[in-house]
PDB file of C-alpha atoms in Angstrom:
ATOM      1  CA  UNK A 262      -0.252  -0.122   0.085  1.00  0.00           C
ATOM      2  CA  UNK A 263       1.417   3.565  -0.764  1.00  0.00           C
ATOM      3  CA  UNK A 264       1.579   6.760   1.301  1.00  0.00           C
ATOM      4  CA  UNK A 265       1.663  10.207   0.811  1.00  0.00           C
ATOM      5  CA  UNK A 266       4.770  12.092   1.878  1.00  0.00           C
ATOM      6  CA  UNK A 267       3.766  15.026   4.026  1.00  0.00           C
ATOM      7  CA  UNK A 268       4.897  18.764   3.122  1.00  0.00           C
ATOM      8  CA  UNK A 269       8.025  18.662   5.217  1.00  0.00           C
ATOM      9  CA  UNK A 270       9.078  15.694   3.337  1.00  0.00           C
ATOM     10  CA  UNK A 271       8.282  16.966  -0.352  1.00  0.00           C
ATOM     11  CA  UNK A 272       9.736  20.646   0.878  1.00  0.00           C
ATOM     12  CA  UNK A 273      13.104  18.961   1.758  1.00  0.00           C
ATOM     13  CA  UNK A 274      13.087  16.823  -1.749  1.00  0.00           C
ATOM     14  CA  UNK A 275      12.130  18.993  -4.082  1.00  0.00           C
ATOM     15  CA  UNK A 276      15.026  22.006  -2.303  1.00  0.00           C
ATOM     16  CA  UNK A 277      17.510  19.980  -2.482  1.00  0.00           C
ATOM     17  CA  UNK A 278      17.420  16.972  -4.497  1.00  0.00           C
ATOM     18  CA  UNK A 279      17.510  13.218  -4.144  1.00  0.00           C
ATOM     19  CA  UNK A 280      20.413  10.637  -4.383  1.00  0.00           C
ATOM     20  CA  UNK A 281      18.125   7.173  -5.632  1.00  0.00           C
ATOM     21  CA  UNK A 282      19.664   4.081  -5.363  1.00  0.00           C
ATOM     22  CA  UNK A 283      18.459   1.014  -7.267  1.00  0.00           C
ATOM     23  CA  UNK A 284      20.068  -2.640  -7.595  1.00  0.00           C
ATOM     24  CA  UNK A 285      19.481  -5.551 -11.357  1.00  0.00           C
ATOM     25  CA  UNK A 286      17.664  -8.890  -8.826  1.00  0.00           C
ATOM     26  CA  UNK A 287      21.376 -10.045  -7.922  1.00  0.00           C
ATOM     27  CA  UNK A 288      22.068  -6.709  -6.162  1.00  0.00           C
ATOM     28  CA  UNK A 289      24.512  -4.728  -8.318  1.00  0.00           C
ATOM     29  CA  UNK A 290      23.922  -1.673  -6.869  1.00  0.00           C
ATOM     30  CA  UNK A 291      23.637   2.121  -8.767  1.00  0.00           C
ATOM     31  CA  UNK A 292      22.900   5.513  -7.871  1.00  0.00           C
ATOM     32  CA  UNK A 293      21.667   8.425  -9.688  1.00  0.00           C
ATOM     33  CA  UNK A 294      21.173  11.493  -8.178  1.00  0.00           C
ATOM     34  CA  UNK A 295      18.912  14.064  -9.322  1.00  0.00           C
ATOM     35  CA  UNK A 296      17.422  18.270  -8.310  1.00  0.00           C
ATOM     36  CA  UNK A 297      14.635  17.829 -11.171  1.00  0.00           C
ATOM     37  CA  UNK A 298      11.750  16.171  -9.115  1.00  0.00           C
ATOM     38  CA  UNK A 299       8.205  16.333  -8.078  1.00  0.00           C
ATOM     39  CA  UNK A 300       5.936  14.863  -5.563  1.00  0.00           C
ATOM     40  CA  UNK A 301       3.300  14.236  -6.178  1.00  0.00           C
ATOM     41  CA  UNK A 302       0.882  12.708  -3.112  1.00  0.00           C
ATOM     42  CA  UNK A 303       2.864   9.217  -2.846  1.00  0.00           C
ATOM     43  CA  UNK A 304       4.758   9.282  -5.772  1.00  0.00           C
ATOM     44  CA  UNK A 305       8.166  10.988  -6.347  1.00  0.00           C
ATOM     45  CA  UNK A 306       8.975  11.709 -10.108  1.00  0.00           C
ATOM     46  CA  UNK A 307      12.393  12.076 -11.009  1.00  0.00           C
ATOM     47  CA  UNK A 308      12.451  13.898 -14.546  1.00  0.00           C
ATOM     48  CA  UNK A 309      15.652  12.011 -16.418  1.00  0.00           C
ATOM     49  CA  UNK A 310      18.766  13.017 -19.011  1.00  0.00           C
ATOM     50  CA  UNK A 311      19.307  11.024 -21.985  1.00  0.00           C
ATOM     51  CA  UNK A 312      22.428   9.960 -19.414  1.00  0.00           C
ATOM     52  CA  UNK A 313      20.212   8.922 -17.029  1.00  0.00           C
ATOM     53  CA  UNK A 314      17.714   7.057 -19.250  1.00  0.00           C
ATOM     54  CA  UNK A 315      20.390   4.875 -20.222  1.00  0.00           C
ATOM     55  CA  UNK A 316      21.841   4.414 -16.849  1.00  0.00           C
ATOM     56  CA  UNK A 317      18.972   2.626 -15.549  1.00  0.00           C
ATOM     57  CA  UNK A 318      17.023   2.120 -17.895  1.00  0.00           C
ATOM     58  CA  UNK A 319      17.666  -1.685 -18.306  1.00  0.00           C
ATOM     59  CA  UNK A 320      18.013  -2.225 -14.324  1.00  0.00           C
ATOM     60  CA  UNK A 321      14.392  -1.040 -13.787  1.00  0.00           C
ATOM     61  CA  UNK A 322      13.264  -3.318 -16.454  1.00  0.00           C
ATOM     62  CA  UNK A 323      14.494  -5.926 -14.484  1.00  0.00           C
ATOM     63  CA  UNK A 324      13.649  -4.903 -11.015  1.00  0.00           C
ATOM     64  CA  UNK A 325      11.173  -2.299 -10.510  1.00  0.00           C
ATOM     65  CA  UNK A 326      12.692  -1.808  -6.699  1.00  0.00           C
ATOM     66  CA  UNK A 327      14.273   1.892  -5.344  1.00  0.00           C
ATOM     67  CA  UNK A 328      15.283   3.182  -2.819  1.00  0.00           C
ATOM     68  CA  UNK A 329      15.118   7.609  -2.338  1.00  0.00           C
ATOM     69  CA  UNK A 330      17.509   9.500  -0.309  1.00  0.00           C
ATOM     70  CA  UNK A 331      17.199  13.404   0.683  1.00  0.00           C
ATOM     71  CA  UNK A 332      19.987  15.495  -1.234  1.00  0.00           C
ATOM     72  CA  UNK A 333      22.412  17.901  -0.048  1.00  0.00           C
ATOM     73  CA  UNK A 334      22.305  19.468   3.250  1.00  0.00           C
ATOM     74  CA  UNK A 335      18.275  17.349   3.467  1.00  0.00           C
ATOM     75  CA  UNK A 336      20.333  14.358   3.701  1.00  0.00           C
ATOM     76  CA  UNK A 337      20.928  15.525   7.885  1.00  0.00           C
ATOM     77  CA  UNK A 338      17.872  17.536   8.029  1.00  0.00           C
ATOM     78  CA  UNK A 339      16.008  15.375   6.704  1.00  0.00           C
ATOM     79  CA  UNK A 340      16.941  11.775   7.717  1.00  0.00           C
ATOM     80  CA  UNK A 341      13.917   9.363   5.652  1.00  0.00           C
ATOM     81  CA  UNK A 342      14.512   7.310   3.170  1.00  0.00           C
ATOM     82  CA  UNK A 343      11.591   5.933   0.978  1.00  0.00           C
ATOM     83  CA  UNK A 344      11.275   2.879  -0.484  1.00  0.00           C
ATOM     84  CA  UNK A 345       9.209   2.230  -3.263  1.00  0.00           C
ATOM     85  CA  UNK A 346       8.457   1.244  -7.184  1.00  0.00           C
ATOM     86  CA  UNK A 347       9.524   2.495  -9.760  1.00  0.00           C
ATOM     87  CA  UNK A 348       8.424   2.630 -13.831  1.00  0.00           C
ATOM     88  CA  UNK A 349       9.710   4.905 -16.342  1.00  0.00           C
ATOM     89  CA  UNK A 350       7.380   6.989 -17.945  1.00  0.00           C
ATOM     90  CA  UNK A 351       8.747   8.394 -21.019  1.00  0.00           C
ATOM     91  CA  UNK A 352      11.503  10.835 -19.458  1.00  0.00           C
ATOM     92  CA  UNK A 353      10.126  10.612 -16.096  1.00  0.00           C
ATOM     93  CA  UNK A 354      10.740   7.671 -13.402  1.00  0.00           C
ATOM     94  CA  UNK A 355       7.892   7.269 -11.434  1.00  0.00           C
ATOM     95  CA  UNK A 356       8.388   6.266  -7.457  1.00  0.00           C
ATOM     96  CA  UNK A 357       5.476   5.009  -6.156  1.00  0.00           C
ATOM     97  CA  UNK A 358       6.036   5.274  -2.153  1.00  0.00           C
ATOM     98  CA  UNK A 359       5.669   1.850  -0.656  1.00  0.00           C
ATOM     99  CA  UNK A 360       7.577   2.320   3.388  1.00  0.00           C
ATOM    100  CA  UNK A 361       9.290   5.401   4.616  1.00  0.00           C
ATOM    101  CA  UNK A 362      12.102   5.355   7.705  1.00  0.00           C
ATOM    102  CA  UNK A 363      13.672   7.780   9.757  1.00  0.00           C
ATOM    103  CA  UNK A 364      17.680   7.026   9.350  1.00  0.00           C
ATOM    104  CA  UNK A 365      18.782  10.127  11.826  1.00  0.00           C
ATOM    105  CA  UNK A 366      21.811   7.631  13.591  1.00  0.00           C
ATOM    106  CA  UNK A 367      20.809   6.124  16.873  1.00  0.00           C
ATOM    107  CA  UNK A 368      17.730   4.915  18.033  1.00  0.00           C
ATOM    108  CA  UNK A 369      15.552   6.305  15.687  1.00  0.00           C
ATOM    109  CA  UNK A 370      17.413   4.904  12.563  1.00  0.00           C
ATOM    110  CA  UNK A 371      15.723   2.115  10.750  1.00  0.00           C
ATOM    111  CA  UNK A 372      12.462   3.539  11.983  1.00  0.00           C
ATOM    112  CA  UNK A 373       9.524   2.562  10.317  1.00  0.00           C
ATOM    113  CA  UNK A 374       7.046   5.877   9.575  1.00  0.00           C
ATOM    114  CA  UNK A 375       4.526   4.673   7.387  1.00  0.00           C
ATOM    115  CA  UNK A 376       2.794   2.431   9.586  1.00  0.00           C
ATOM    116  CA  UNK A 377       2.231   5.745  11.797  1.00  0.00           C
ATOM    117  CA  UNK A 378      -0.521   6.544   8.947  1.00  0.00           C
ATOM    118  CA  UNK A 379      -0.451   9.711   8.074  1.00  0.00           C
ATOM    119  CA  UNK A 380      -1.772  12.189  10.614  1.00  0.00           C
ATOM    120  CA  UNK A 381       0.256  10.673  13.190  1.00  0.00           C
ATOM    121  CA  UNK A 382       3.962  10.598  10.499  1.00  0.00           C
ATOM    122  CA  UNK A 383       3.269  14.163  10.063  1.00  0.00           C
ATOM    123  CA  UNK A 384       2.184  15.135  13.804  1.00  0.00           C
ATOM    124  CA  UNK A 385       5.114  12.952  14.532  1.00  0.00           C
ATOM    125  CA  UNK A 386       7.277  15.512  12.269  1.00  0.00           C
ATOM    126  CA  UNK A 387       5.852  18.556  13.330  1.00  0.00           C
ATOM    127  CA  UNK A 388       6.699  18.059  17.330  1.00  0.00           C
ATOM    128  CA  UNK A 389      10.129  16.463  16.392  1.00  0.00           C
ATOM    129  CA  UNK A 390      12.252  19.289  13.432  1.00  0.00           C
ATOM    130  CA  UNK A 391      12.443  22.642  14.418  1.00  0.00           C
ATOM    131  CA  UNK A 392      12.778  22.299  10.411  1.00  0.00           C
ATOM    132  CA  UNK A 393       9.098  22.046   8.848  1.00  0.00           C
ATOM    133  CA  UNK A 394      11.159  23.368   4.926  1.00  0.00           C
ATOM    134  CA  UNK A 395      14.432  24.460   4.080  1.00  0.00           C
ATOM    135  CA  UNK A 396      15.619  28.276   4.717  1.00  0.00           C
ATOM    136  CA  UNK A 397      15.846  29.929   1.177  1.00  0.00           C
TER     137      UNK A 397
ATOM    138  CA  UNK B 102      41.151  -1.025  -9.089  1.00  0.00           C
ATOM    139  CA  UNK B 103      40.416   2.257  -8.891  1.00  0.00           C
ATOM    140  CA  UNK B 104      42.658   4.794  -6.886  1.00  0.00           C
ATOM    141  CA  UNK B 105      41.293   8.001  -4.771  1.00  0.00           C
ATOM    142  CA  UNK B 106      42.510  11.096  -5.959  1.00  0.00           C
ATOM    143  CA  UNK B 107      43.664  14.142  -3.522  1.00  0.00           C
ATOM    144  CA  UNK B 108      40.513  16.078  -4.810  1.00  0.00           C
ATOM    145  CA  UNK B 109      38.097  12.922  -3.824  1.00  0.00           C
ATOM    146  CA  UNK B 110      40.660  12.533  -0.410  1.00  0.00           C
ATOM    147  CA  UNK B 111      39.876  16.239   0.496  1.00  0.00           C
ATOM    148  CA  UNK B 112      36.428  16.346  -0.400  1.00  0.00           C
ATOM    149  CA  UNK B 113      35.882  12.996   1.947  1.00  0.00           C
ATOM    150  CA  UNK B 114      37.762  15.031   4.892  1.00  0.00           C
ATOM    151  CA  UNK B 115      36.022  17.634   4.627  1.00  0.00           C
ATOM    152  CA  UNK B 116      36.237  19.164   8.564  1.00  0.00           C
ATOM    153  CA  UNK B 117      34.448  22.784   9.886  1.00  0.00           C
ATOM    154  CA  UNK B 118      31.437  23.684   7.601  1.00  0.00           C
ATOM    155  CA  UNK B 119      29.582  20.726   8.374  1.00  0.00           C
ATOM    156  CA  UNK B 120      31.887  18.247   7.498  1.00  0.00           C
ATOM    157  CA  UNK B 121      31.801  15.183   4.810  1.00  0.00           C
ATOM    158  CA  UNK B 122      28.125  14.293   3.860  1.00  0.00           C
ATOM    159  CA  UNK B 123      27.810  10.931   1.771  1.00  0.00           C
ATOM    160  CA  UNK B 124      24.423   8.450   0.877  1.00  0.00           C
ATOM    161  CA  UNK B 125      25.926   4.764   1.699  1.00  0.00           C
ATOM    162  CA  UNK B 126      23.723   2.564  -1.013  1.00  0.00           C
ATOM    163  CA  UNK B 127      23.443  -1.689  -0.218  1.00  0.00           C
ATOM    164  CA  UNK B 128      21.627  -4.355  -1.533  1.00  0.00           C
ATOM    165  CA  UNK B 129      20.273  -7.277  -0.529  1.00  0.00           C
ATOM    166  CA  UNK B 130      21.462 -10.277  -2.676  1.00  0.00           C
ATOM    167  CA  UNK B 131      17.315 -10.350  -4.230  1.00  0.00           C
ATOM    168  CA  UNK B 132      17.256  -6.599  -5.093  1.00  0.00           C
ATOM    169  CA  UNK B 133      16.277  -4.563  -2.446  1.00  0.00           C
ATOM    170  CA  UNK B 134      18.297  -1.833  -2.535  1.00  0.00           C
ATOM    171  CA  UNK B 135      19.256   0.777   0.250  1.00  0.00           C
ATOM    172  CA  UNK B 136      20.487   4.301   1.021  1.00  0.00           C
ATOM    173  CA  UNK B 137      21.710   6.162   4.335  1.00  0.00           C
ATOM    174  CA  UNK B 138      23.109   9.868   4.529  1.00  0.00           C
ATOM    175  CA  UNK B 139      26.667   8.446   6.897  1.00  0.00           C
ATOM    176  CA  UNK B 140      28.612  11.761   8.554  1.00  0.00           C
ATOM    177  CA  UNK B 141      31.139   9.763   9.663  1.00  0.00           C
ATOM    178  CA  UNK B 142      33.177   9.195   6.630  1.00  0.00           C
ATOM    179  CA  UNK B 143      37.059   9.996   5.578  1.00  0.00           C
ATOM    180  CA  UNK B 144      39.134   8.502   3.383  1.00  0.00           C
ATOM    181  CA  UNK B 145      41.778   4.924   4.164  1.00  0.00           C
ATOM    182  CA  UNK B 146      44.912   4.443   1.799  1.00  0.00           C
ATOM    183  CA  UNK B 147      44.542   5.161  -1.757  1.00  0.00           C
ATOM    184  CA  UNK B 148      41.319   3.405  -2.706  1.00  0.00           C
ATOM    185  CA  UNK B 149      39.158   3.090   0.713  1.00  0.00           C
ATOM    186  CA  UNK B 150      36.447   5.113   2.168  1.00  0.00           C
ATOM    187  CA  UNK B 151      35.572   4.485   6.051  1.00  0.00           C
ATOM    188  CA  UNK B 152      32.299   4.966   7.870  1.00  0.00           C
ATOM    189  CA  UNK B 153      31.831   5.235  11.355  1.00  0.00           C
ATOM    190  CA  UNK B 154      28.834   2.191  12.284  1.00  0.00           C
ATOM    191  CA  UNK B 155      26.581   3.008  14.462  1.00  0.00           C
ATOM    192  CA  UNK B 156      23.644   1.560  14.435  1.00  0.00           C
ATOM    193  CA  UNK B 157      23.344   0.579  10.240  1.00  0.00           C
ATOM    194  CA  UNK B 158      20.593  -2.652  10.870  1.00  0.00           C
ATOM    195  CA  UNK B 159      19.736  -3.026   7.101  1.00  0.00           C
ATOM    196  CA  UNK B 160      23.157  -2.075   5.666  1.00  0.00           C
ATOM    197  CA  UNK B 161      24.660  -4.867   8.552  1.00  0.00           C
ATOM    198  CA  UNK B 162      22.385  -7.668   6.826  1.00  0.00           C
ATOM    199  CA  UNK B 163      22.687  -6.234   3.551  1.00  0.00           C
ATOM    200  CA  UNK B 164      26.666  -6.676   3.488  1.00  0.00           C
ATOM    201  CA  UNK B 165      26.954 -10.248   4.750  1.00  0.00           C
ATOM    202  CA  UNK B 166      24.843 -10.760   2.332  1.00  0.00           C
ATOM    203  CA  UNK B 167      26.144  -9.044  -0.534  1.00  0.00           C
ATOM    204  CA  UNK B 168      29.101  -7.536  -0.144  1.00  0.00           C
ATOM    205  CA  UNK B 169      28.858  -4.730  -2.520  1.00  0.00           C
ATOM    206  CA  UNK B 170      27.636  -0.665  -2.128  1.00  0.00           C
ATOM    207  CA  UNK B 171      28.123   2.362  -3.684  1.00  0.00           C
ATOM    208  CA  UNK B 172      28.772   5.859  -1.963  1.00  0.00           C
ATOM    209  CA  UNK B 173      27.890   8.775  -3.533  1.00  0.00           C
ATOM    210  CA  UNK B 174      29.059  12.515  -2.499  1.00  0.00           C
ATOM    211  CA  UNK B 175      25.438  14.149  -0.464  1.00  0.00           C
ATOM    212  CA  UNK B 176      27.580  17.195   0.488  1.00  0.00           C
ATOM    213  CA  UNK B 177      29.609  19.478  -0.339  1.00  0.00           C
ATOM    214  CA  UNK B 178      28.264  18.555  -3.513  1.00  0.00           C
ATOM    215  CA  UNK B 179      29.367  20.753  -6.081  1.00  0.00           C
ATOM    216  CA  UNK B 180      31.456  20.065  -8.558  1.00  0.00           C
ATOM    217  CA  UNK B 181      31.768  16.907  -6.668  1.00  0.00           C
ATOM    218  CA  UNK B 182      29.530  14.469  -8.541  1.00  0.00           C
ATOM    219  CA  UNK B 183      30.928  10.873  -7.270  1.00  0.00           C
ATOM    220  CA  UNK B 184      29.704   8.083  -6.662  1.00  0.00           C
ATOM    221  CA  UNK B 185      32.160   4.911  -5.455  1.00  0.00           C
ATOM    222  CA  UNK B 186      31.323   1.644  -6.121  1.00  0.00           C
ATOM    223  CA  UNK B 187      33.125  -1.508  -4.847  1.00  0.00           C
ATOM    224  CA  UNK B 188      34.051  -4.333  -2.213  1.00  0.00           C
ATOM    225  CA  UNK B 189      32.512  -3.471   1.043  1.00  0.00           C
ATOM    226  CA  UNK B 190      32.280  -4.893   4.728  1.00  0.00           C
ATOM    227  CA  UNK B 191      31.769  -4.085   8.110  1.00  0.00           C
ATOM    228  CA  UNK B 192      34.870  -5.115  10.374  1.00  0.00           C
ATOM    229  CA  UNK B 193      33.057  -4.770  14.230  1.00  0.00           C
ATOM    230  CA  UNK B 194      34.877  -4.444  17.583  1.00  0.00           C
ATOM    231  CA  UNK B 195      34.762  -8.378  17.734  1.00  0.00           C
ATOM    232  CA  UNK B 196      36.935  -9.095  14.790  1.00  0.00           C
ATOM    233  CA  UNK B 197      40.645 -10.595  15.408  1.00  0.00           C
ATOM    234  CA  UNK B 198      43.340  -7.836  15.225  1.00  0.00           C
ATOM    235  CA  UNK B 199      45.332  -9.984  12.605  1.00  0.00           C
ATOM    236  CA  UNK B 200      41.589 -10.694  11.128  1.00  0.00           C
ATOM    237  CA  UNK B 201      42.538  -9.093   7.326  1.00  0.00           C
ATOM    238  CA  UNK B 202      39.971  -7.905   4.784  1.00  0.00           C
ATOM    239  CA  UNK B 203      42.090  -6.959   1.042  1.00  0.00           C
ATOM    240  CA  UNK B 204      45.018  -4.209   2.037  1.00  0.00           C
ATOM    241  CA  UNK B 205      43.079  -3.802   5.288  1.00  0.00           C
ATOM    242  CA  UNK B 206      44.080  -5.287   8.543  1.00  0.00           C
ATOM    243  CA  UNK B 207      41.151  -4.533  11.426  1.00  0.00           C
ATOM    244  CA  UNK B 208      43.372  -4.031  14.652  1.00  0.00           C
ATOM    245  CA  UNK B 209      44.844  -1.299  12.302  1.00  0.00           C
ATOM    246  CA  UNK B 210      41.936   0.234  11.314  1.00  0.00           C
ATOM    247  CA  UNK B 211      40.116  -0.208  14.815  1.00  0.00           C
ATOM    248  CA  UNK B 212      42.981   1.592  16.735  1.00  0.00           C
ATOM    249  CA  UNK B 213      42.456   4.344  13.985  1.00  0.00           C
ATOM    250  CA  UNK B 214      38.892   4.721  13.973  1.00  0.00           C
ATOM    251  CA  UNK B 215      37.546   2.601  16.232  1.00  0.00           C
ATOM    252  CA  UNK B 216      36.388   5.711  18.454  1.00  0.00           C
ATOM    253  CA  UNK B 217      35.300   7.979  15.879  1.00  0.00           C
ATOM    254  CA  UNK B 218      33.275  10.396  18.838  1.00  0.00           C
ATOM    255  CA  UNK B 219      37.016  10.905  20.184  1.00  0.00           C
ATOM    256  CA  UNK B 220      38.932  11.386  17.921  1.00  0.00           C
ATOM    257  CA  UNK B 221      36.363  13.474  15.619  1.00  0.00           C
ATOM    258  CA  UNK B 222      33.730  14.811  18.088  1.00  0.00           C
ATOM    259  CA  UNK B 223      30.785  16.340  15.939  1.00  0.00           C
ATOM    260  CA  UNK B 224      30.796  19.594  17.907  1.00  0.00           C
ATOM    261  CA  UNK B 225      29.574  21.061  15.139  1.00  0.00           C
ATOM    262  CA  UNK B 226      26.184  19.431  14.958  1.00  0.00           C
ATOM    263  CA  UNK B 227      22.970  20.891  15.838  1.00  0.00           C
ATOM    264  CA  UNK B 228      21.684  19.607  18.809  1.00  0.00           C
ATOM    265  CA  UNK B 229      18.176  18.594  17.193  1.00  0.00           C
ATOM    266  CA  UNK B 230      19.616  16.299  14.227  1.00  0.00           C
ATOM    267  CA  UNK B 231      22.600  14.954  17.101  1.00  0.00           C
ATOM    268  CA  UNK B 232      22.748  11.445  18.145  1.00  0.00           C
ATOM    269  CA  UNK B 233      21.864  11.264  21.425  1.00  0.00           C
ATOM    270  CA  UNK B 234      24.886   9.244  21.887  1.00  0.00           C
ATOM    271  CA  UNK B 235      27.183   7.966  20.087  1.00  0.00           C
ATOM    272  CA  UNK B 236      27.585   4.168  20.496  1.00  0.00           C
ATOM    273  CA  UNK B 237      30.152   2.622  17.524  1.00  0.00           C
ATOM    274  CA  UNK B 238      30.531  -1.228  16.820  1.00  0.00           C
ATOM    275  CA  UNK B 239      32.986  -0.885  13.836  1.00  0.00           C
ATOM    276  CA  UNK B 240      33.818   0.660  10.990  1.00  0.00           C
ATOM    277  CA  UNK B 241      32.138   0.217   7.379  1.00  0.00           C
ATOM    278  CA  UNK B 242      34.985  -0.350   4.708  1.00  0.00           C
ATOM    279  CA  UNK B 243      34.860   0.351   1.119  1.00  0.00           C
ATOM    280  CA  UNK B 244      37.199  -0.556  -1.586  1.00  0.00           C
ATOM    281  CA  UNK B 245      37.048   1.739  -4.455  1.00  0.00           C
ATOM    282  CA  UNK B 246      37.018  -0.304  -7.497  1.00  0.00           C
ATOM    283  CA  UNK B 247      35.271   2.052 -10.149  1.00  0.00           C
ATOM    284  CA  UNK B 248      34.448   5.816  -9.773  1.00  0.00           C
ATOM    285  CA  UNK B 249      31.460   6.897 -12.093  1.00  0.00           C
ATOM    286  CA  UNK B 250      29.909  10.830 -11.947  1.00  0.00           C
ATOM    287  CA  UNK B 251      26.240  11.160 -10.857  1.00  0.00           C
ATOM    288  CA  UNK B 252      26.207  14.651 -12.893  1.00  0.00           C
ATOM    289  CA  UNK B 253      22.686  14.308 -14.255  1.00  0.00           C
ATOM    290  CA  UNK B 254      24.408  15.061 -17.981  1.00  0.00           C
ATOM    291  CA  UNK B 255      26.806  12.477 -18.054  1.00  0.00           C
ATOM    292  CA  UNK B 256      25.640  10.241 -15.287  1.00  0.00           C
ATOM    293  CA  UNK B 257      27.202   7.116 -14.608  1.00  0.00           C
ATOM    294  CA  UNK B 258      30.296   8.073 -16.729  1.00  0.00           C
ATOM    295  CA  UNK B 259      33.123   6.289 -15.488  1.00  0.00           C
ATOM    296  CA  UNK B 260      36.392   8.546 -14.089  1.00  0.00           C
ATOM    297  CA  UNK B 261      38.388   6.149 -12.934  1.00  0.00           C
TER     298      UNK B 261
END
């Protein structure tokens, strides 16, 4: 089942881009990075360049699983990992998010957030973080 | 095999301004990827990257069954669009001193980097994102066999 991203998650990804992790079915890992990202409810849409398309096209065809983490300062200020299923539509990689994890080092590392449900997840964030959006 | 350049080593060891941050990607043997940001990172010798192992549970599970990883630069990213890929393992504090993995000797690497928080205290990390207690369980080691760029216009092109 998919889950919508919160405004905080969306803002940090859109502002800072993301690292997108993929792997072949035998587990050979590959990463692409994009700063051209949209988030629509439960879907992270990455605009692919021709080189990125060439790099990951075959991988996505054989294994659609993807993991996404915010880039740049979002990597520490917004420590999330989004996991889901990806497909390429025209020149976009669309990842439907099915699991969300907190990746902050320490006791919260690996805590699954999506199982809280959207409202509880958003409330957790609002109580937890002082920076609900990246600074302009 | 790839060799880290002086510029790569400098970026992997940024002091001040928040330090370097990388993402470590691993995968299960059947292709489920996992990606986490890592704050305690440094180069080691000419072809290794070290990361402090702190509660990296999924990473540990993945590396036990599929010892491969990618390290991508998250910060500072400008002109440093590198992904380092290669064999990857965890040297735990429980490893015997003489245990060897490629050119890494457990006793030596743990003596140098087994207590990262004392060696390089994360004083600059704001309190709301700092872990309450740093409990290091060992050192994650990636042997760099390939470096490619993640610059979107040239993504995937091998640098070395």
